[in-house]
Coordinates of C-alpha atoms and ligand atoms in Angstrom, one line a residue:
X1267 CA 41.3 8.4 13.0
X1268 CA 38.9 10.8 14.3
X1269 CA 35.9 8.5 15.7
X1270 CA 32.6 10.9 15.5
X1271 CA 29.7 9.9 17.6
X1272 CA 27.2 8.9 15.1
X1273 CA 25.0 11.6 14.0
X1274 CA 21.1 11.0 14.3
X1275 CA 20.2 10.7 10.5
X1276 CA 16.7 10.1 11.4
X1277 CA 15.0 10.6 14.9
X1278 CA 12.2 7.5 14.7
X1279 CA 12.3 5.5 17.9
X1280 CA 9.0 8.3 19.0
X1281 CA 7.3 8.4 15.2
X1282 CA 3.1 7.6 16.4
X1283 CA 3.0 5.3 13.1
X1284 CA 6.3 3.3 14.4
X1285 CA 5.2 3.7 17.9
X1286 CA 1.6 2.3 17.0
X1287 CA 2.8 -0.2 14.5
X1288 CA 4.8 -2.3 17.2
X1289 CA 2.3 -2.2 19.6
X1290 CA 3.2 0.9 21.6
X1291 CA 1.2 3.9 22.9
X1292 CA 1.9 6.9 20.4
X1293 CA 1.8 10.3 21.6
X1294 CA -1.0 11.2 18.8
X1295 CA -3.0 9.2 17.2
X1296 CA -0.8 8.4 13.5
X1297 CA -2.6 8.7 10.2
X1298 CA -1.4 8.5 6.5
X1299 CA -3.6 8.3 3.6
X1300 CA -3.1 6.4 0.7
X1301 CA -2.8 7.6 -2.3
X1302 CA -1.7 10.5 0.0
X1303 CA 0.6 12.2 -3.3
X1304 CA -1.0 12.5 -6.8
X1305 CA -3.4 14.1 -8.5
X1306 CA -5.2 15.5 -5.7
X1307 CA -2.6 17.9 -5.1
X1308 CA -1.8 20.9 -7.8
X1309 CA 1.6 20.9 -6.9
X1310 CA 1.8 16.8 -7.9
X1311 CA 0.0 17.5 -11.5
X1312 CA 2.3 20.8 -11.9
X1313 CA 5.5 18.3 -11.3
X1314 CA 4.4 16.0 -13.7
X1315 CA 3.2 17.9 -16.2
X1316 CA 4.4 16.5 -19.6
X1317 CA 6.4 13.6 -17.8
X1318 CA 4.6 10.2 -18.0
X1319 CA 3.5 8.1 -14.8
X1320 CA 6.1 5.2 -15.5
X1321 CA 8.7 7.4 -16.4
X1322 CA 8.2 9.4 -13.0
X1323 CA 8.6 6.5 -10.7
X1324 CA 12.2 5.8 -12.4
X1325 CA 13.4 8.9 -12.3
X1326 CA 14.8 9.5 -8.5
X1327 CA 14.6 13.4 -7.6
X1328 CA 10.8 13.0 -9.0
X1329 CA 10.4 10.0 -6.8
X1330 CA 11.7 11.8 -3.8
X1331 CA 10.2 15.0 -4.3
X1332 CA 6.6 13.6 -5.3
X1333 CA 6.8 11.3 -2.1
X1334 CA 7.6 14.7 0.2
X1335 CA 4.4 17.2 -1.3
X1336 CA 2.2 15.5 0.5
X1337 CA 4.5 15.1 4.2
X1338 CA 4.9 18.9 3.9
X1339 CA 1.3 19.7 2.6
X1340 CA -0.8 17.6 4.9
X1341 CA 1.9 16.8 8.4
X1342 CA 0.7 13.1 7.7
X1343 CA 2.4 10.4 10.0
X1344 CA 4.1 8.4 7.7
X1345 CA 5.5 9.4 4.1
X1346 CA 5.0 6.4 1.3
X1347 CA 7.4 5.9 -1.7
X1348 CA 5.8 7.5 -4.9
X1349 CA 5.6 4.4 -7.3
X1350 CA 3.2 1.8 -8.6
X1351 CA 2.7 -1.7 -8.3
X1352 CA 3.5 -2.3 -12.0
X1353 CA 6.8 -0.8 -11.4
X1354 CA 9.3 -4.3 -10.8
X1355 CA 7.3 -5.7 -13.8
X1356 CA 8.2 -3.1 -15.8
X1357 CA 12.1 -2.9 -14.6
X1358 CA 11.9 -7.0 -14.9
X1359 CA 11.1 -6.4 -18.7
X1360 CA 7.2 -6.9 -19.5
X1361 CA 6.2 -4.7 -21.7
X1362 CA 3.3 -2.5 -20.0
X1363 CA 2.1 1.0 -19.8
X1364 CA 0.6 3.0 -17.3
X1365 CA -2.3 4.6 -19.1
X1366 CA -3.9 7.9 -17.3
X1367 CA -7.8 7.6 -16.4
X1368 CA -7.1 3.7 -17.4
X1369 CA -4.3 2.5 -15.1
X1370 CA -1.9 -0.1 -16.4
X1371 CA -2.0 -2.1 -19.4
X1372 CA -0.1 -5.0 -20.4
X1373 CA 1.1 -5.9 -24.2
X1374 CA 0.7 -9.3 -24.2
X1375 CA -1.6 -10.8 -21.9
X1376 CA -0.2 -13.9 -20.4
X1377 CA -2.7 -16.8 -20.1
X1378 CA -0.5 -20.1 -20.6
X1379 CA 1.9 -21.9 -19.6
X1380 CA 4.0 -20.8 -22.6
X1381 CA 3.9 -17.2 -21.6
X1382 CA 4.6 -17.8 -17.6
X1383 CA 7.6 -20.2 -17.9
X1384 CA 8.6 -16.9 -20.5
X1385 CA 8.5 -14.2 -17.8
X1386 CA 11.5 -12.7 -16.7
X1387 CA 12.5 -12.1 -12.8
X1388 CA 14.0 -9.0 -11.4
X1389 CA 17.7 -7.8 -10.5
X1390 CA 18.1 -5.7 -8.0
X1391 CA 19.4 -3.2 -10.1
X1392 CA 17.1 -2.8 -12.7
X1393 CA 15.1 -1.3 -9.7
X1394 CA 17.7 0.5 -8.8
X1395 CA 16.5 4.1 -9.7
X1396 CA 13.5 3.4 -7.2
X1397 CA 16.3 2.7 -4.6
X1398 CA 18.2 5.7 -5.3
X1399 CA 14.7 7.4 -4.7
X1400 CA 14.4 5.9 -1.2
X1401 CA 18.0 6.7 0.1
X1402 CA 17.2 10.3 -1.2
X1403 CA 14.1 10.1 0.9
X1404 CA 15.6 8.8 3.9
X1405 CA 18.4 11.9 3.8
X1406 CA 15.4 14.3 3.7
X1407 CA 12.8 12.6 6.1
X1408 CA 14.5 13.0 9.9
X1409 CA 11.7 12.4 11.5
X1410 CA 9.0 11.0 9.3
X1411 CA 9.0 7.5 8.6
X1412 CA 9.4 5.6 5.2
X1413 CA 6.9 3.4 4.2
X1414 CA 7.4 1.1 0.7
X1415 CA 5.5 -0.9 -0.6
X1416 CA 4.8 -3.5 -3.7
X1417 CA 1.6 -5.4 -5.5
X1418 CA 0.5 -8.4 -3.9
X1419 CA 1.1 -12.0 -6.3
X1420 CA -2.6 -11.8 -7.2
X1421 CA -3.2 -8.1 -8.2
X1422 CA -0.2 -8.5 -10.1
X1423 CA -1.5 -11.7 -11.5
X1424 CA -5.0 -9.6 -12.5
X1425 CA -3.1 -7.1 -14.4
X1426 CA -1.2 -9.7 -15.9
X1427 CA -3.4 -12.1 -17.0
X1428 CA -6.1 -9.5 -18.3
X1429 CA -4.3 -7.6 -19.9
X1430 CA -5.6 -4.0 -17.7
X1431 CA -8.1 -3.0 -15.0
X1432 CA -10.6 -5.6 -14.9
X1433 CA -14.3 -5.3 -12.9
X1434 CA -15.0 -8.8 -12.9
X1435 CA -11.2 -11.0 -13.1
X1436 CA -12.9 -13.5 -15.2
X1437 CA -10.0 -14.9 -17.3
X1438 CA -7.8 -14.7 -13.7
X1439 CA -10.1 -16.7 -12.0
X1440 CA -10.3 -19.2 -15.0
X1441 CA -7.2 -20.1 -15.0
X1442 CA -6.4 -20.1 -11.0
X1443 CA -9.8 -22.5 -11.4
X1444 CA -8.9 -24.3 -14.7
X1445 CA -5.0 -24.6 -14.6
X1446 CA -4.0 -24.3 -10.8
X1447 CA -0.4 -25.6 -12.1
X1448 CA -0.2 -23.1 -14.5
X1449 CA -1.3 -20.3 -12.3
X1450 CA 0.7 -21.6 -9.2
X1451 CA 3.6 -21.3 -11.4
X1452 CA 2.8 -17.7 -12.3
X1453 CA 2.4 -16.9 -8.4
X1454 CA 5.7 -18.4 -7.9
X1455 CA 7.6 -15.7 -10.3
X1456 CA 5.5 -12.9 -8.9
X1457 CA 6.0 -13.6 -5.6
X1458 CA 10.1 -13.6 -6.4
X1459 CA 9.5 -10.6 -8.1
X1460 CA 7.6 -8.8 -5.3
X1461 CA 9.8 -10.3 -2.4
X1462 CA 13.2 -8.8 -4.8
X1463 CA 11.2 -5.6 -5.3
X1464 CA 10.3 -5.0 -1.3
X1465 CA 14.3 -6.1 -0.7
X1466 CA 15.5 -3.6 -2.5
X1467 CA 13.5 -0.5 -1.0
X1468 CA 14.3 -2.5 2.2
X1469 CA 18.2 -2.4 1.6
X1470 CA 18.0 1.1 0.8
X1471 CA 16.3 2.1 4.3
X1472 CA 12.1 2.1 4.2
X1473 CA 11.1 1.8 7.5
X1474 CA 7.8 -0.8 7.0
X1475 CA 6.1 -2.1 4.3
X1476 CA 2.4 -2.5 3.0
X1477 CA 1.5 -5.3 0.4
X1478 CA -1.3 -4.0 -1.7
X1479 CA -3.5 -7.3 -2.7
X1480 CA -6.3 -4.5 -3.7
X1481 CA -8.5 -6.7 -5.9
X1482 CA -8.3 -9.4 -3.8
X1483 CA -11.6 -9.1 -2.5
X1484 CA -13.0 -10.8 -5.7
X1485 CA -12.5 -14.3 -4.2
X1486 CA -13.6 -16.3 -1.7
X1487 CA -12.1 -17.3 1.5
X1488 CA -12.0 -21.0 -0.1
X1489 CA -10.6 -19.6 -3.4
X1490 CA -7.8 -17.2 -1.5
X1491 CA -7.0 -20.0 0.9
X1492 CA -6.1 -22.2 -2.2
X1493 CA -4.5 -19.9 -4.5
X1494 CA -3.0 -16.7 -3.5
X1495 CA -2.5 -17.5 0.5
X1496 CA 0.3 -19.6 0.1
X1497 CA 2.3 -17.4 -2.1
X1498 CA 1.3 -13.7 0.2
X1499 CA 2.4 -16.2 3.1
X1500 CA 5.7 -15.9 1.5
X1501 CA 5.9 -12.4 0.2
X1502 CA 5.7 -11.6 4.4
X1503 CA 8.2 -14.6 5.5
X1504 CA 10.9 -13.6 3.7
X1505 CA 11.2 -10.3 4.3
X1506 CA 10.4 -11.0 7.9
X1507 CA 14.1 -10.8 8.8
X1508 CA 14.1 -7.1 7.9
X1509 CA 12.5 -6.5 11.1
X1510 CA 9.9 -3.8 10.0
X1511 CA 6.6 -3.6 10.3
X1512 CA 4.6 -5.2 7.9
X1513 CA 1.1 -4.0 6.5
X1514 CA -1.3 -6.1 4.0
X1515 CA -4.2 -4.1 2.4
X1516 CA -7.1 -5.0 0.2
X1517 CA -10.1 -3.5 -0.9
X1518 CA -13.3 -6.0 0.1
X1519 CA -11.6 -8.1 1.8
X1520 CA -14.4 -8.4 5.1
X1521 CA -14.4 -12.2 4.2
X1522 CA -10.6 -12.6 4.4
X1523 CA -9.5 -10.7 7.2
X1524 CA -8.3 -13.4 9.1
X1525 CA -6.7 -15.1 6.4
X1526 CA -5.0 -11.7 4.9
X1527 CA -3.4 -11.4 8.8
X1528 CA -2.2 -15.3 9.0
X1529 CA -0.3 -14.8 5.8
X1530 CA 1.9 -13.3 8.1
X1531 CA 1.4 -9.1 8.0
X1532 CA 2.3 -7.0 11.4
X1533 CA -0.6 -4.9 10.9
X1534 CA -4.2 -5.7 8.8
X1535 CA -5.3 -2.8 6.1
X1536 CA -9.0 -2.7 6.3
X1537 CA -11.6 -0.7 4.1
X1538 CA -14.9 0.8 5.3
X1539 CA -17.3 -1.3 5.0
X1540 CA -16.0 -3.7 7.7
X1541 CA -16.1 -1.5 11.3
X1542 CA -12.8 -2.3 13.4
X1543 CA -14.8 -3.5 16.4
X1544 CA -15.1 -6.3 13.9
X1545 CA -12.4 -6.7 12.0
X1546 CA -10.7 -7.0 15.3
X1547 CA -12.8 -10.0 16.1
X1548 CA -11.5 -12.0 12.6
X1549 CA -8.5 -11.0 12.2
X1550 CA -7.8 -11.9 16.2
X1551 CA -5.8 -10.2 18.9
X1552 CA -2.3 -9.9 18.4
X1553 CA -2.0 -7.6 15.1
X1554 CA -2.4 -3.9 14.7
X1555 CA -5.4 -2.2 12.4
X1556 CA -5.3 -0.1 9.4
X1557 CA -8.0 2.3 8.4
X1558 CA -11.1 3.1 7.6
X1559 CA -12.8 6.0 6.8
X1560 CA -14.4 5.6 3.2
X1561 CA -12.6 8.4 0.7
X1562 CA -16.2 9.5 -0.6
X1563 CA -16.7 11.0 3.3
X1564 CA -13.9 13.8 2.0
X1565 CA -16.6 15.1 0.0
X1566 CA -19.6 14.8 2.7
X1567 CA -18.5 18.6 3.8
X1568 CA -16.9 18.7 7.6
X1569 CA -19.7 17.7 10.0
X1570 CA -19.8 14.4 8.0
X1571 CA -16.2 14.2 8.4
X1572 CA -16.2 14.9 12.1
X1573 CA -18.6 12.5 13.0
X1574 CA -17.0 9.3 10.7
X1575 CA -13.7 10.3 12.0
X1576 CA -15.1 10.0 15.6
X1577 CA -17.4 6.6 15.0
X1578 CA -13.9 5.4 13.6
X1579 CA -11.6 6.7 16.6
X1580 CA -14.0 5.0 19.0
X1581 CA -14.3 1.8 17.0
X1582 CA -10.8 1.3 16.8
X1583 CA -10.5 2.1 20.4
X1584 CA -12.7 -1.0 20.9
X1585 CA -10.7 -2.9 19.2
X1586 CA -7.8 -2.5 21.1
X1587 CA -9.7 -3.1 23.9
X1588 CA -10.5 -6.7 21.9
X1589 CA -6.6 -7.1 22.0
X1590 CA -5.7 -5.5 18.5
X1591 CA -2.0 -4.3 19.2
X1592 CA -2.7 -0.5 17.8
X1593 CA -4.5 1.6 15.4
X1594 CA -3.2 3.5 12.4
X1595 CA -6.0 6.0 11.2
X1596 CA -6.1 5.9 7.0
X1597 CA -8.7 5.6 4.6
X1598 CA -10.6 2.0 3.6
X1599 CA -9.0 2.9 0.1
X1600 CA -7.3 5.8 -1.8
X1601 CA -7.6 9.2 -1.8
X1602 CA -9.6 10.0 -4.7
X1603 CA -7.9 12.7 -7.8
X1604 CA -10.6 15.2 -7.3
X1605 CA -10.8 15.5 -3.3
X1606 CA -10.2 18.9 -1.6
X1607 CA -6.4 18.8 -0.9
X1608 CA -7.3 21.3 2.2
X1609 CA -10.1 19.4 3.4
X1610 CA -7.0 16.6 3.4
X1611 CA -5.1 18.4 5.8
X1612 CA -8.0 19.7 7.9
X1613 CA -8.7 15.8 8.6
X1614 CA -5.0 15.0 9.7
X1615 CA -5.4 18.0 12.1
X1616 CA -8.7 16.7 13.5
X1617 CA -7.4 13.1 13.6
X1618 CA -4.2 14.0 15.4
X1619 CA -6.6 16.5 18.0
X1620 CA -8.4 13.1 19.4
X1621 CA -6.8 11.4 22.2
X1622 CA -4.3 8.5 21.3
X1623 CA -5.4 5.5 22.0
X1624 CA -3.7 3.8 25.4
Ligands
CP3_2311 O1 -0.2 5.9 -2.1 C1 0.6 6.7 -2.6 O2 0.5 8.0 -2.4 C2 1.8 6.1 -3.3 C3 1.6 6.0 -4.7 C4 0.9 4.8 -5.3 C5 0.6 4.8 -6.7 N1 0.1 3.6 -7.1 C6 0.8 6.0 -7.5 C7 -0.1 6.1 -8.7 C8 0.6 3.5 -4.8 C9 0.7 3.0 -3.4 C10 0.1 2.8 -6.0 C11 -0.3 1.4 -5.9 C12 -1.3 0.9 -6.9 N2 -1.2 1.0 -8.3 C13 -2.3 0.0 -6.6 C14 -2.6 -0.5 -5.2 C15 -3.3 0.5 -4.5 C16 -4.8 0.6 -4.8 O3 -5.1 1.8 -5.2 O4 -5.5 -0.3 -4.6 C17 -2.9 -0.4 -7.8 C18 -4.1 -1.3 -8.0 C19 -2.2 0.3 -8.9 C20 -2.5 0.3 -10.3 C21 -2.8 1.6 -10.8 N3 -1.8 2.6 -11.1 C22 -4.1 2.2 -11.0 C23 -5.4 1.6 -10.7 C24 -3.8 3.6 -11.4 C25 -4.8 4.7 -11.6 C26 -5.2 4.9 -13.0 C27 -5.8 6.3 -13.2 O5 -5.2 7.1 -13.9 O6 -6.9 6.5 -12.6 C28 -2.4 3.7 -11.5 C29 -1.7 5.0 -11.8 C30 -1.2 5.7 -10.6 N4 -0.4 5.2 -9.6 C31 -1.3 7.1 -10.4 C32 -0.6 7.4 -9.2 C33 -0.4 8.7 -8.5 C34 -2.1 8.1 -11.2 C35 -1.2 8.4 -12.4 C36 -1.3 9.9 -12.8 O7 -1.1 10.7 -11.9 O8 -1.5 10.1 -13.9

């Protein structure tokens, strides 16, 4: 037998956003954005054309080549899996749409005890189109890491329990509130789901993960502590052995930094209205930052940009000076369908032209 040396599939040890997410100094400063592929790029709403959302995500050469526009388009820092969270629920066997404009939207609503001990949990392989998406991915991205992702047990529990999009969670927090049994059942099955979900893009090669709690921002630090902590805290365990770096996002989450790090993420998402010479100070030394220029600044014209980009380059700077362990530049949420693709890729170039931070 011929022994080969083992070629380099994928050259990552020097990748900023791997570099930066453990703690190292990155030789530019890394950004990604979310949201970073979809509608804000023709060449996404050309691909898709006539092919519906949830279909998309389980179909893997649309996966993979959705996932790359934006790498190639914008020379981002990190590439993240084209899917949504809705996805495992979907492959587990709930019957839910993703509706455009709308987002997703669930058949039956499920609000009892009846309807949670009647939810299915996920194999492996009904998600396995998404990772045959991933290993096509990993083939094509030598030197751009990977990162995957899932829903968080209580934006998945929003979605679930009102039906669709919701401004206020009313009949999520009623029953969290009114039934805690009930609804620390249903954060038991979505936290299997979510943990099988992340295992699976892990087993096919993503290089970190982000947990996207979005709507978690509704509670409070009591009501988060109580209810969804707890079941996050697991998401992160037990996928800890994996050994990647591990991101948890939400959107108006200033009140729960501290908490959103202790449930055990690598690196702390944060959106823009918390400054990270603050959030450093509650989420504590130790963990990497995330963020956070606010996506409406893409449409302020390119002095705006300019100077947020600085304010947030020198604010994160402080912040590893206040013992945060690195800085990944992104936006406080996603990009937004009708931003300027170019004005995209001008921000990457003017990110990456600021010194890293030491
Ligand atoms: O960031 C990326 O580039 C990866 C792709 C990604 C999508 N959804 C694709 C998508 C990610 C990371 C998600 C996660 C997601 N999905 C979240 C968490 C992140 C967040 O924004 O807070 C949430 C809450 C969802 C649920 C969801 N799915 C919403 C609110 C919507 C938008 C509805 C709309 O049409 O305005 C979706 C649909 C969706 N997911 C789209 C994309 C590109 C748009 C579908 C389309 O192109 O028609």
């Amino acid at each position: 037998m011929t022994v080969m040396s083992t070629p380099t599939r994928r050259r990552l040890s020097e990748a900023p956003f791997l570099v930066a997410a453990t703690g190292g100094t990155p030789s530019r400063r890394p950004v990604w954005f979310m949201r970073q592929a979809g509608r804000s790029l023709p060449e996404y709403r050309e691909l898709r054309a006539g092919v519906g959302m949830l279909a998309s995500c389980f179909d893997p050469e649309l996966v993979c080549e959705i996932t790359m526009q934006p790498v190639r388009r914008h020379d981002v820092d990190a590439a993240i899996l084209f899917s949504d969270i809705v996805v495992p629920l979907k492959a587990a066997g709930i019957d839910l749409d993703i509706v455009a404009g709308v987002g997703p939207v669930v058949a039956q609503p499920v609000r009892t005890a009846d309807a949670v001990r009647a939810l299915p949990r996920l194999r492996a392989e009904e998600v396995g189109a998404v990772a045959e998406g991933v290993r096509l991915l990993v083939r094509e991205l030598s030197e751009t890491p990977l990162i995957g992702f899932a829903g968080a047990p209580f934006t998945l529990a929003s979605y679930l329990v009102e039906g669709g999009p919701s401004r206020h969670h009313e009949r999520t927090k009623a029953l969290m509130l009114g039934e805690p049994a009930v609804w620390h059942d249903l954060m038991g099955v979505l936290t299997d789901i979510t943990v099988e979900f992340l295992r699976a893009q892990l087993a096919a090669g993503v290089d970190a993960i982000q947990l996207f709690d979005s709507w978690a921002g509704a509670l409070s630090l009591a009501q988060y502590r109580e209810f969804v902590l707890p079941h996050s805290e697991r998401v992160f365990a037990e996928v800890a052995a994996a050994g990647v770096p591990r991101i948890h996002f939400g959107v108006g989450t200033g009140e729960l930094l501290g908490a959103m790090g202790e449930a055990g993420a690598d690196i702390v998402g944060v959106d823009w209205r918390t400054p990270l010479n603050q959030a450093v100070r509650r989420v504590g030394p130790g963990k990497g930052l995330q963020g956070n220029l606010d996506p409406a600044v893409l449409f302020a014209g390119s002095e705006v940009i300019e100077r947020e980009v600085r304010r947030i380059a020198r604010e994160a700077d402080e912040a590893i000076a206040l013992g945060a362990t690195g800085h990944i530049f992104n936006l406080g949420h996603g990009v937004m369908p009708d931003t300027d693709p170019t004005v995209i890729t001008d921000t990457v170039a003017l990110i990456h032209s600021l010194p890293a931070p030491l």
